mmCIF file of C-alpha atoms in Angstrom:
data_model
loop_
_atom_site.group_PDB
_atom_site.id
_atom_site.type_symbol
_atom_site.label_atom_id
_atom_site.label_comp_id
_atom_site.label_asym_id
_atom_site.label_seq_id
_atom_site.Cartn_x
_atom_site.Cartn_y
_atom_site.Cartn_z
ATOM 1 C CA MET A 1 -2.599 -15.244 -2.576
ATOM 2 C CA GLU A 2 -1.862 -13.015 0.405
ATOM 3 C CA LEU A 3 -4.691 -10.880 1.756
ATOM 4 C CA GLY A 4 -4.221 -7.709 3.755
ATOM 5 C CA ILE A 5 -5.404 -4.334 4.914
ATOM 6 C CA GLY A 6 -3.960 -0.924 4.064
ATOM 7 C CA MET A 7 -4.503 2.507 5.614
ATOM 8 C CA PHE A 8 -3.331 6.117 5.375
ATOM 9 C CA GLY A 9 -4.756 7.239 8.723
ATOM 10 C CA ASP A 10 -7.537 9.405 7.258
ATOM 11 C CA LEU A 11 -8.902 12.097 9.563
ATOM 12 C CA SER A 12 -12.485 13.303 9.305
ATOM 13 C CA PHE A 13 -13.243 16.998 9.777
ATOM 14 C CA ASP A 14 -15.703 18.534 12.212
ATOM 15 C CA PRO A 15 -18.274 20.362 10.049
ATOM 16 C CA ALA A 16 -18.780 22.992 12.773
ATOM 17 C CA THR A 17 -15.124 23.894 13.360
ATOM 18 C CA GLY A 18 -13.542 22.730 10.102
ATOM 19 C CA LYS A 19 -10.799 21.020 12.110
ATOM 20 C CA PRO A 20 -9.660 17.391 11.757
ATOM 21 C CA ARG A 21 -10.144 15.073 14.689
ATOM 22 C CA GLU A 22 -7.165 14.333 16.908
ATOM 23 C CA ALA A 23 -4.335 12.351 15.359
ATOM 24 C CA LYS A 24 -3.611 10.891 18.806
ATOM 25 C CA LEU A 25 -6.931 9.049 18.914
ATOM 26 C CA LYS A 26 -6.638 7.899 15.295
ATOM 27 C CA LEU A 27 -3.185 6.420 15.880
ATOM 28 C CA GLN A 28 -4.425 4.520 18.918
ATOM 29 C CA GLU A 29 -7.304 3.168 16.831
ATOM 30 C CA ILE A 30 -4.936 2.106 14.040
ATOM 31 C CA LEU A 31 -2.862 0.048 16.471
ATOM 32 C CA GLU A 32 -5.999 -1.720 17.716
ATOM 33 C CA GLN A 33 -6.991 -2.368 14.107
ATOM 34 C CA ILE A 34 -3.595 -3.819 13.177
ATOM 35 C CA LYS A 35 -3.730 -6.077 16.213
ATOM 36 C CA LEU A 36 -7.158 -7.329 15.145
ATOM 37 C CA ALA A 37 -5.981 -7.899 11.556
ATOM 38 C CA ASP A 38 -3.249 -10.128 12.970
ATOM 39 C CA GLU A 39 -5.648 -11.979 15.249
ATOM 40 C CA VAL A 40 -8.107 -12.788 12.439
ATOM 41 C CA GLY A 41 -5.333 -14.275 10.324
ATOM 42 C CA LEU A 42 -4.670 -11.685 7.628
ATOM 43 C CA ASP A 43 -1.308 -11.856 5.902
ATOM 44 C CA VAL A 44 -0.152 -8.251 5.604
ATOM 45 C CA PHE A 45 -0.843 -4.764 6.897
ATOM 46 C CA GLY A 46 0.298 -1.694 4.956
ATOM 47 C CA LEU A 47 0.545 1.916 6.083
ATOM 48 C CA GLY A 48 1.138 4.924 3.842
ATOM 49 C CA GLU A 49 3.078 8.173 4.321
ATOM 50 C CA HIS A 50 1.489 11.629 4.005
ATOM 51 C CA HIS A 51 2.225 15.122 5.297
ATOM 52 C CA ARG A 52 -1.224 16.701 5.160
ATOM 53 C CA PRO A 53 -3.812 17.746 7.764
ATOM 54 C CA ASP A 54 -6.277 15.086 6.594
ATOM 55 C CA TYR A 55 -3.940 12.164 7.399
ATOM 56 C CA ALA A 56 -2.583 11.136 10.791
ATOM 57 C CA VAL A 57 0.418 9.142 9.572
ATOM 58 C CA SER A 58 3.543 10.980 8.442
ATOM 59 C CA SER A 59 5.930 8.281 9.698
ATOM 60 C CA PRO A 60 4.667 4.762 8.937
ATOM 61 C CA GLU A 61 7.897 3.330 10.371
ATOM 62 C CA ILE A 62 7.072 4.533 13.888
ATOM 63 C CA VAL A 63 3.540 3.129 13.817
ATOM 64 C CA LEU A 64 4.700 -0.169 12.313
ATOM 65 C CA ALA A 65 7.374 -0.475 15.010
ATOM 66 C CA ALA A 66 4.678 -0.046 17.645
ATOM 67 C CA ALA A 67 2.560 -2.629 15.830
ATOM 68 C CA ALA A 68 5.472 -5.070 15.740
ATOM 69 C CA SER A 69 5.353 -5.359 19.510
ATOM 70 C CA ILE A 70 1.629 -6.223 19.663
ATOM 71 C CA THR A 71 1.348 -8.621 16.691
ATOM 72 C CA LYS A 72 2.661 -12.107 16.048
ATOM 73 C CA ASN A 73 2.313 -13.164 12.426
ATOM 74 C CA ILE A 74 1.149 -10.374 10.127
ATOM 75 C CA LYS A 75 3.660 -8.779 7.734
ATOM 76 C CA LEU A 76 4.169 -5.063 8.348
ATOM 77 C CA ALA A 77 4.720 -2.947 5.248
ATOM 78 C CA SER A 78 4.853 0.638 4.083
ATOM 79 C CA THR A 79 2.303 1.396 1.364
ATOM 80 C CA VAL A 80 4.057 3.513 0.419
ATOM 81 C CA THR A 81 7.359 5.057 1.462
ATOM 82 C CA VAL A 82 7.836 8.179 -0.675
ATOM 83 C CA LEU A 83 11.416 7.314 -1.492
ATOM 84 C CA SER A 84 12.085 10.381 -3.659
ATOM 85 C CA SER A 85 11.993 12.644 -0.594
ATOM 86 C CA ALA A 86 13.424 10.151 1.914
ATOM 87 C CA GLU A 87 16.950 9.172 2.922
ATOM 88 C CA PRO A 88 17.557 5.572 1.763
ATOM 89 C CA VAL A 89 20.062 4.830 4.542
ATOM 90 C CA LYS A 90 17.504 5.795 7.182
ATOM 91 C CA VAL A 91 14.704 3.971 5.344
ATOM 92 C CA TYR A 92 16.713 0.760 5.444
ATOM 93 C CA GLN A 93 17.719 1.244 9.078
ATOM 94 C CA ASP A 94 14.156 1.966 10.175
ATOM 95 C CA PHE A 95 12.704 -1.068 8.434
ATOM 96 C CA SER A 96 15.548 -3.389 9.398
ATOM 97 C CA THR A 97 14.844 -2.362 12.995
ATOM 98 C CA ILE A 98 11.145 -3.162 12.557
ATOM 99 C CA ASP A 99 12.217 -6.449 10.987
ATOM 100 C CA LEU A 100 14.297 -7.379 14.015
ATOM 101 C CA ILE A 101 11.582 -6.365 16.474
ATOM 102 C CA SER A 102 8.973 -8.357 14.537
ATOM 103 C CA ASN A 103 11.194 -11.377 13.883
ATOM 104 C CA GLY A 104 11.352 -10.916 10.120
ATOM 105 C CA ARG A 105 7.979 -9.410 9.222
ATOM 106 C CA ALA A 106 8.950 -6.009 7.764
ATOM 107 C CA GLU A 107 8.560 -5.008 4.115
ATOM 108 C CA ILE A 108 9.021 -1.800 2.140
ATOM 109 C CA ALA A 109 6.880 -0.612 -0.769
ATOM 110 C CA VAL A 110 8.468 2.403 -2.418
ATOM 111 C CA GLY A 111 6.924 4.886 -4.807
ATOM 112 C CA ARG A 112 7.267 8.398 -6.135
ATOM 113 C CA GLY A 113 4.099 9.476 -4.325
ATOM 114 C CA SER A 114 0.874 10.890 -5.745
ATOM 115 C CA PHE A 115 1.104 13.855 -3.351
ATOM 116 C CA ILE A 116 4.045 16.243 -3.534
ATOM 117 C CA GLU A 117 3.980 17.987 -0.140
ATOM 118 C CA SER A 118 6.998 16.015 1.097
ATOM 119 C CA PHE A 119 9.307 17.570 -1.525
ATOM 120 C CA PRO A 120 9.320 21.174 -0.248
ATOM 121 C CA LEU A 121 8.969 19.894 3.329
ATOM 122 C CA PHE A 122 12.281 18.030 3.120
ATOM 123 C CA GLY A 123 14.007 20.458 0.784
ATOM 124 C CA TYR A 124 13.811 18.660 -2.561
ATOM 125 C CA ASN A 125 13.214 20.225 -5.959
ATOM 126 C CA LEU A 126 10.294 18.877 -7.969
ATOM 127 C CA LYS A 127 12.273 19.270 -11.174
ATOM 128 C CA ASP A 128 14.328 16.308 -9.926
ATOM 129 C CA TYR A 129 11.182 14.205 -9.354
ATOM 130 C CA ASN A 130 12.165 11.267 -11.589
ATOM 131 C CA GLN A 131 15.917 11.355 -11.024
ATOM 132 C CA LEU A 132 15.488 11.448 -7.258
ATOM 133 C CA PHE A 133 13.482 8.248 -7.289
ATOM 134 C CA GLU A 134 15.834 6.418 -9.634
ATOM 135 C CA GLU A 135 18.951 7.334 -7.650
ATOM 136 C CA LYS A 136 17.433 6.668 -4.258
ATOM 137 C CA LEU A 137 16.020 3.325 -5.344
ATOM 138 C CA ASP A 138 19.441 2.352 -6.637
ATOM 139 C CA LEU A 139 20.995 3.301 -3.294
ATOM 140 C CA LEU A 140 18.318 1.502 -1.257
ATOM 141 C CA LEU A 141 18.806 -1.701 -3.240
ATOM 142 C CA ASN A 142 22.575 -1.386 -2.855
ATOM 143 C CA ILE A 143 22.168 -1.086 0.926
ATOM 144 C CA ASN A 144 19.706 -3.977 0.958
ATOM 145 C CA ASN A 145 22.218 -6.226 -0.775
ATOM 146 C CA ASN A 146 25.427 -5.062 0.916
ATOM 147 C CA GLU A 147 26.377 -4.386 4.521
ATOM 148 C CA VAL A 148 29.342 -2.292 3.362
ATOM 149 C CA VAL A 149 28.137 0.199 0.783
ATOM 150 C CA ASN A 150 30.017 1.881 -2.043
ATOM 151 C CA TRP A 151 27.733 4.077 -4.105
ATOM 152 C CA LYS A 152 27.834 7.269 -6.111
ATOM 153 C CA GLY A 153 25.049 9.400 -7.579
ATOM 154 C CA SER A 154 24.605 12.985 -8.702
ATOM 155 C CA LEU A 155 21.993 14.274 -6.212
ATOM 156 C CA ARG A 156 23.526 12.969 -2.976
ATOM 157 C CA ALA A 157 27.005 12.669 -1.493
ATOM 158 C CA PRO A 158 28.664 9.319 -2.296
ATOM 159 C CA LEU A 159 29.029 6.497 0.208
ATOM 160 C CA ILE A 160 32.539 5.034 0.382
ATOM 161 C CA ASN A 161 33.012 1.876 2.455
ATOM 162 C CA GLN A 162 30.146 2.830 4.748
ATOM 163 C CA THR A 163 28.603 0.140 6.954
ATOM 164 C CA VAL A 164 24.812 0.307 7.278
ATOM 165 C CA LEU A 165 23.435 -1.291 10.438
ATOM 166 C CA PRO A 166 21.454 -2.998 11.845
ATOM 167 C CA ARG A 167 20.985 -5.708 9.245
ATOM 168 C CA ALA A 168 17.589 -7.269 8.707
ATOM 169 C CA THR A 169 16.888 -10.966 9.027
ATOM 170 C CA ASN A 170 17.242 -13.083 5.862
ATOM 171 C CA ASN A 171 20.900 -12.129 5.443
ATOM 172 C CA GLY A 172 20.106 -8.455 5.711
ATOM 173 C CA LYS A 173 17.627 -8.366 2.835
ATOM 174 C CA LEU A 174 14.193 -6.804 3.177
ATOM 175 C CA PRO A 175 11.413 -7.403 0.648
ATOM 176 C CA VAL A 176 11.207 -4.238 -1.484
ATOM 177 C CA TRP A 177 8.120 -3.708 -3.633
ATOM 178 C CA ILE A 178 7.641 -1.064 -6.320
ATOM 179 C CA ALA A 179 4.298 0.724 -5.982
ATOM 180 C CA VAL A 180 2.830 2.305 -9.108
ATOM 181 C CA GLY A 181 -0.292 4.143 -10.123
ATOM 182 C CA GLY A 182 -0.302 3.116 -13.761
ATOM 183 C CA THR A 183 2.818 4.655 -15.321
ATOM 184 C CA PRO A 184 4.407 2.220 -17.823
ATOM 185 C CA GLU A 185 7.904 3.546 -17.046
ATOM 186 C CA SER A 186 7.477 2.624 -13.384
ATOM 187 C CA VAL A 187 6.217 -0.833 -14.307
ATOM 188 C CA LEU A 188 9.198 -1.357 -16.621
ATOM 189 C CA ARG A 189 11.602 -0.294 -13.854
ATOM 190 C CA ALA A 190 10.166 -2.930 -11.506
ATOM 191 C CA ALA A 191 10.306 -5.612 -14.204
ATOM 192 C CA LYS A 192 13.915 -4.835 -15.155
ATOM 193 C CA LEU A 193 14.996 -5.053 -11.524
ATOM 194 C CA GLY A 194 12.949 -8.187 -10.850
ATOM 195 C CA LEU A 195 11.127 -6.482 -7.990
ATOM 196 C CA PRO A 196 7.573 -7.249 -6.841
ATOM 197 C CA LEU A 197 4.942 -4.880 -8.243
ATOM 198 C CA ILE A 198 1.914 -3.441 -6.480
ATOM 199 C CA ILE A 199 -0.576 -1.349 -8.437
ATOM 200 C CA ALA A 200 -2.966 1.161 -6.886
ATOM 201 C CA ILE A 201 -6.301 0.635 -8.636
ATOM 202 C CA ILE A 202 -8.659 3.171 -7.112
ATOM 203 C CA GLY A 203 -10.802 4.284 -10.026
ATOM 204 C CA GLY A 204 -12.213 3.291 -13.377
ATOM 205 C CA ARG A 205 -12.355 -0.388 -14.284
ATOM 206 C CA PRO A 206 -9.639 -2.762 -13.080
ATOM 207 C CA GLU A 207 -9.558 -4.588 -16.402
ATOM 208 C CA GLN A 208 -8.101 -1.409 -17.931
ATOM 209 C CA PHE A 209 -4.891 -2.272 -16.049
ATOM 210 C CA GLN A 210 -4.590 -5.701 -17.650
ATOM 211 C CA PRO A 211 -2.235 -4.549 -20.454
ATOM 212 C CA LEU A 212 -0.001 -2.973 -17.817
ATOM 213 C CA VAL A 213 0.173 -6.209 -15.825
ATOM 214 C CA GLU A 214 0.902 -8.226 -18.956
ATOM 215 C CA TYR A 215 3.624 -5.723 -19.871
ATOM 216 C CA TYR A 216 5.222 -6.266 -16.453
ATOM 217 C CA LYS A 217 5.047 -10.051 -16.799
ATOM 218 C CA GLY A 218 6.606 -10.002 -20.241
ATOM 219 C CA GLU A 219 9.430 -7.621 -19.317
ATOM 220 C CA TYR A 220 10.095 -9.480 -16.073
ATOM 221 C CA VAL A 221 10.757 -12.678 -18.010
ATOM 222 C CA ARG A 222 12.563 -10.885 -20.842
ATOM 223 C CA HIS A 223 15.083 -9.508 -18.339
ATOM 224 C CA GLY A 224 15.945 -12.989 -17.126
ATOM 225 C CA HIS A 225 14.055 -13.197 -13.841
ATOM 226 C CA ASP A 226 12.532 -16.411 -12.507
ATOM 227 C CA VAL A 227 8.800 -16.420 -13.194
ATOM 228 C CA ASN A 228 8.278 -18.512 -10.054
ATOM 229 C CA GLN A 229 9.542 -15.565 -7.979
ATOM 230 C CA MET A 230 7.190 -13.052 -9.610
ATOM 231 C CA GLN A 231 4.866 -11.204 -7.219
ATOM 232 C CA ILE A 232 2.047 -8.888 -8.297
ATOM 233 C CA GLY A 233 -0.349 -7.128 -5.960
ATOM 234 C CA ILE A 234 -3.141 -4.608 -6.173
ATOM 235 C CA HIS A 235 -4.128 -2.020 -3.588
ATOM 236 C CA SER A 236 -7.754 -0.848 -3.825
ATOM 237 C CA HIS A 237 -10.250 1.071 -1.736
ATOM 238 C CA SER A 238 -12.271 -1.349 0.365
ATOM 239 C CA PHE A 239 -14.837 -1.437 3.126
ATOM 240 C CA VAL A 240 -16.925 -4.382 4.291
ATOM 241 C CA SER A 241 -20.213 -4.697 6.114
ATOM 242 C CA ASN A 242 -23.027 -7.211 5.920
ATOM 243 C CA ASN A 243 -25.376 -4.376 6.881
ATOM 244 C CA ARG A 244 -26.611 -2.651 3.713
ATOM 245 C CA THR A 245 -27.405 0.569 5.584
ATOM 246 C CA ILE A 246 -23.796 0.889 6.772
ATOM 247 C CA ILE A 247 -22.533 0.421 3.215
ATOM 248 C CA ASP A 248 -24.961 3.042 1.914
ATOM 249 C CA ASP A 249 -24.050 5.483 4.700
ATOM 250 C CA TYR A 250 -20.326 4.980 4.071
ATOM 251 C CA TYR A 251 -20.775 6.973 0.863
ATOM 252 C CA SER A 252 -20.688 10.208 2.870
ATOM 253 C CA ASN A 253 -17.295 9.312 4.407
ATOM 254 C CA TYR A 254 -15.884 8.245 1.094
ATOM 255 C CA ALA A 255 -17.176 11.227 -0.878
ATOM 256 C CA SER A 256 -15.925 13.733 1.701
ATOM 257 C CA GLN A 257 -12.343 12.493 1.409
ATOM 258 C CA MET A 258 -12.462 12.191 -2.382
ATOM 259 C CA ASP A 259 -13.763 15.760 -2.591
ATOM 260 C CA ARG A 260 -11.009 17.008 -0.250
ATOM 261 C CA ILE A 261 -8.384 15.512 -2.527
ATOM 262 C CA GLY A 262 -10.248 16.458 -5.682
ATOM 263 C CA SER A 263 -10.565 20.114 -4.733
ATOM 264 C CA SER A 264 -6.817 20.568 -5.232
ATOM 265 C CA ARG A 265 -6.757 18.537 -8.438
ATOM 266 C CA GLY A 266 -9.684 20.005 -10.312
ATOM 267 C CA TRP A 267 -11.951 16.978 -9.942
ATOM 268 C CA PRO A 268 -15.742 17.442 -10.054
ATOM 269 C CA PRO A 269 -17.676 16.573 -6.859
ATOM 270 C CA TYR A 270 -17.823 12.847 -6.175
ATOM 271 C CA SER A 271 -21.289 11.441 -6.902
ATOM 272 C CA LYS A 272 -23.397 8.582 -5.599
ATOM 273 C CA MET A 273 -23.490 7.285 -9.174
ATOM 274 C CA GLN A 274 -19.687 6.983 -9.140
ATOM 275 C CA TYR A 275 -19.862 5.197 -5.794
ATOM 276 C CA ASN A 276 -22.413 2.672 -6.997
ATOM 277 C CA GLY A 277 -20.580 2.218 -10.291
ATOM 278 C CA GLY A 278 -17.324 1.574 -8.472
ATOM 279 C CA ARG A 279 -19.052 -1.026 -6.323
ATOM 280 C CA SER A 280 -20.280 -2.981 -9.355
ATOM 281 C CA LYS A 281 -18.429 -6.110 -10.481
ATOM 282 C CA ASP A 282 -16.439 -4.174 -13.076
ATOM 283 C CA GLY A 283 -15.674 -1.189 -10.808
ATOM 284 C CA ALA A 284 -12.609 -0.511 -8.698
ATOM 285 C CA LEU A 285 -14.269 -0.243 -5.258
ATOM 286 C CA PHE A 286 -14.244 -3.324 -3.034
ATOM 287 C CA ILE A 287 -17.096 -2.031 -0.922
ATOM 288 C CA GLY A 288 -19.972 -4.323 0.003
ATOM 289 C CA ASN A 289 -20.836 -7.437 1.945
ATOM 290 C CA ALA A 290 -18.501 -10.381 2.470
ATOM 291 C CA SER A 291 -19.665 -12.361 -0.562
ATOM 292 C CA GLU A 292 -19.530 -9.361 -2.895
ATOM 293 C CA VAL A 293 -15.998 -8.428 -1.892
ATOM 294 C CA ALA A 294 -14.740 -12.038 -1.911
ATOM 295 C CA ASP A 295 -16.118 -12.564 -5.420
ATOM 296 C CA LYS A 296 -14.454 -9.375 -6.607
ATOM 297 C CA ILE A 297 -11.061 -10.344 -5.157
ATOM 298 C CA LEU A 298 -11.316 -13.714 -6.912
ATOM 299 C CA TYR A 299 -12.124 -11.864 -10.132
ATOM 300 C CA MET A 300 -8.922 -9.843 -9.683
ATOM 301 C CA HIS A 301 -6.980 -13.074 -9.299
ATOM 302 C CA GLU A 302 -8.554 -14.394 -12.483
ATOM 303 C CA LEU A 303 -7.899 -11.132 -14.325
ATOM 304 C CA PHE A 304 -4.312 -10.488 -13.257
ATOM 305 C CA GLY A 305 -2.937 -13.591 -11.534
ATOM 306 C CA ILE A 306 -2.189 -11.483 -8.458
ATOM 307 C CA THR A 307 -0.295 -12.895 -5.491
ATOM 308 C CA ARG A 308 -1.423 -10.193 -3.052
ATOM 309 C CA PHE A 309 -4.541 -8.098 -2.486
ATOM 310 C CA ILE A 310 -4.535 -5.174 -0.056
ATOM 311 C CA GLY A 311 -7.876 -3.611 0.790
ATOM 312 C CA HIS A 312 -7.312 0.056 1.589
ATOM 313 C CA MET A 313 -9.907 0.415 4.305
ATOM 314 C CA ASP A 314 -9.962 3.792 6.070
ATOM 315 C CA VAL A 315 -10.868 6.250 3.302
ATOM 316 C CA GLY A 316 -12.873 9.077 4.854
ATOM 317 C CA ASP A 317 -12.259 7.899 8.421
ATOM 318 C CA PRO A 318 -15.194 5.553 9.122
ATOM 319 C CA SER A 319 -15.949 4.962 12.791
ATOM 320 C CA HIS A 320 -13.593 2.774 14.792
ATOM 321 C CA ALA A 321 -16.426 0.318 15.492
ATOM 322 C CA ASN A 322 -17.221 -0.029 11.786
ATOM 323 C CA MET A 323 -13.532 -0.372 10.937
ATOM 324 C CA MET A 324 -13.065 -3.140 13.502
ATOM 325 C CA LYS A 325 -16.107 -4.985 12.157
ATOM 326 C CA SER A 326 -14.900 -4.541 8.567
ATOM 327 C CA ILE A 327 -11.503 -6.032 9.439
ATOM 328 C CA GLU A 328 -13.157 -8.872 11.359
ATOM 329 C CA ILE A 329 -15.354 -9.770 8.379
ATOM 330 C CA PHE A 330 -12.382 -9.502 6.023
ATOM 331 C CA GLY A 331 -10.387 -11.958 8.104
ATOM 332 C CA LYS A 332 -13.116 -14.356 9.250
ATOM 333 C CA GLU A 333 -15.407 -14.452 6.216
ATOM 334 C CA ILE A 334 -13.734 -13.078 3.091
ATOM 335 C CA ALA A 335 -10.269 -14.597 3.551
ATOM 336 C CA PRO A 336 -11.609 -18.146 4.104
ATOM 337 C CA GLN A 337 -13.873 -17.829 1.033
ATOM 338 C CA VAL A 338 -11.019 -16.651 -1.156
ATOM 339 C CA ARG A 339 -8.525 -19.198 0.141
ATOM 340 C CA LYS A 340 -10.980 -22.071 -0.259
ATOM 341 C CA ALA A 341 -11.840 -21.055 -3.821
ATOM 342 C CA LEU A 342 -8.179 -20.730 -4.793
ATOM 343 C CA ALA A 343 -7.262 -24.033 -3.151
ATOM 344 C CA THR A 344 -10.049 -25.757 -5.087
ATOM 345 C CA THR A 345 -8.903 -24.169 -8.342
ATOM 346 C CA THR A 346 -5.314 -25.235 -7.695
ATOM 347 C CA ALA A 347 -6.383 -28.791 -6.906
ATOM 348 C CA VAL A 348 -8.460 -29.041 -10.099
ATOM 349 C CA THR A 349 -5.614 -27.595 -12.194
ATOM 350 C CA ALA A 350 -3.125 -30.019 -10.656
#
């Protein structure tokens, strides 16, 4: 199982001025954090796209390209690219460029997006929400499979004998994951196409997603895809410290961001009871000390048979020092625990 870190570039707000802290500083911190994730042996780093004042990253491709030049082994992925409001030709070109810079380490995770600010920003109509994603995914996969593209849809001009360059390593093909939040239609789309699936599990109880994962597995096989090529990941809010006070204090960071998002969605204020419940074995928060988080990741593997876990680690913009320590613990303590346990299980099974 691959283990990684994900971020959106959360920005905390100054309570006195009501303004977010500088994106410039946050972006510099993110690059240091990606470099550390690579150095401590993590498998993948994912960066998400947003166009809001509380996030510093609107263009994951640019940050990942910068990261490609300062890392050696870690895979560099979008988590996610909001494909519905993007241009698939440019998405492929950007990530194939990252792939060439990084010597084959670029990946794309595409989704419809849980935020909708990119639609009016780039001139798209929300009434086309579903059709935009379906058409653009079809075009992206066409480009991924063919250097010379012939494609026709109804929401974009056709491509007739158009060459899309540069081509990625691996014969031009980039790994393309489908990212979902729990919609069965999205899961079915990934299964039909034989694409890897990553599920955002950020609330409730993870076991509630088990029927969805089983649905994907069944449809994946039913549509003729090789079960040995199946990849399933989960992406969940995470933060690690072996200092109990830091974990307790992190509640204020976490709640502030959840309340910012919730204020526009009609959510009630986030409570300490929710935080503690999410941190329990059956909850969706991977927040705690190294042993607690390692045990929970292993439980996810047991529950779903996942091949990838991404700990989304910057919710509420914790301090750079705490983020660096969290990543260090994830790579030096949690990853070895998880890998050892899975290797032992595999050996016993064999």
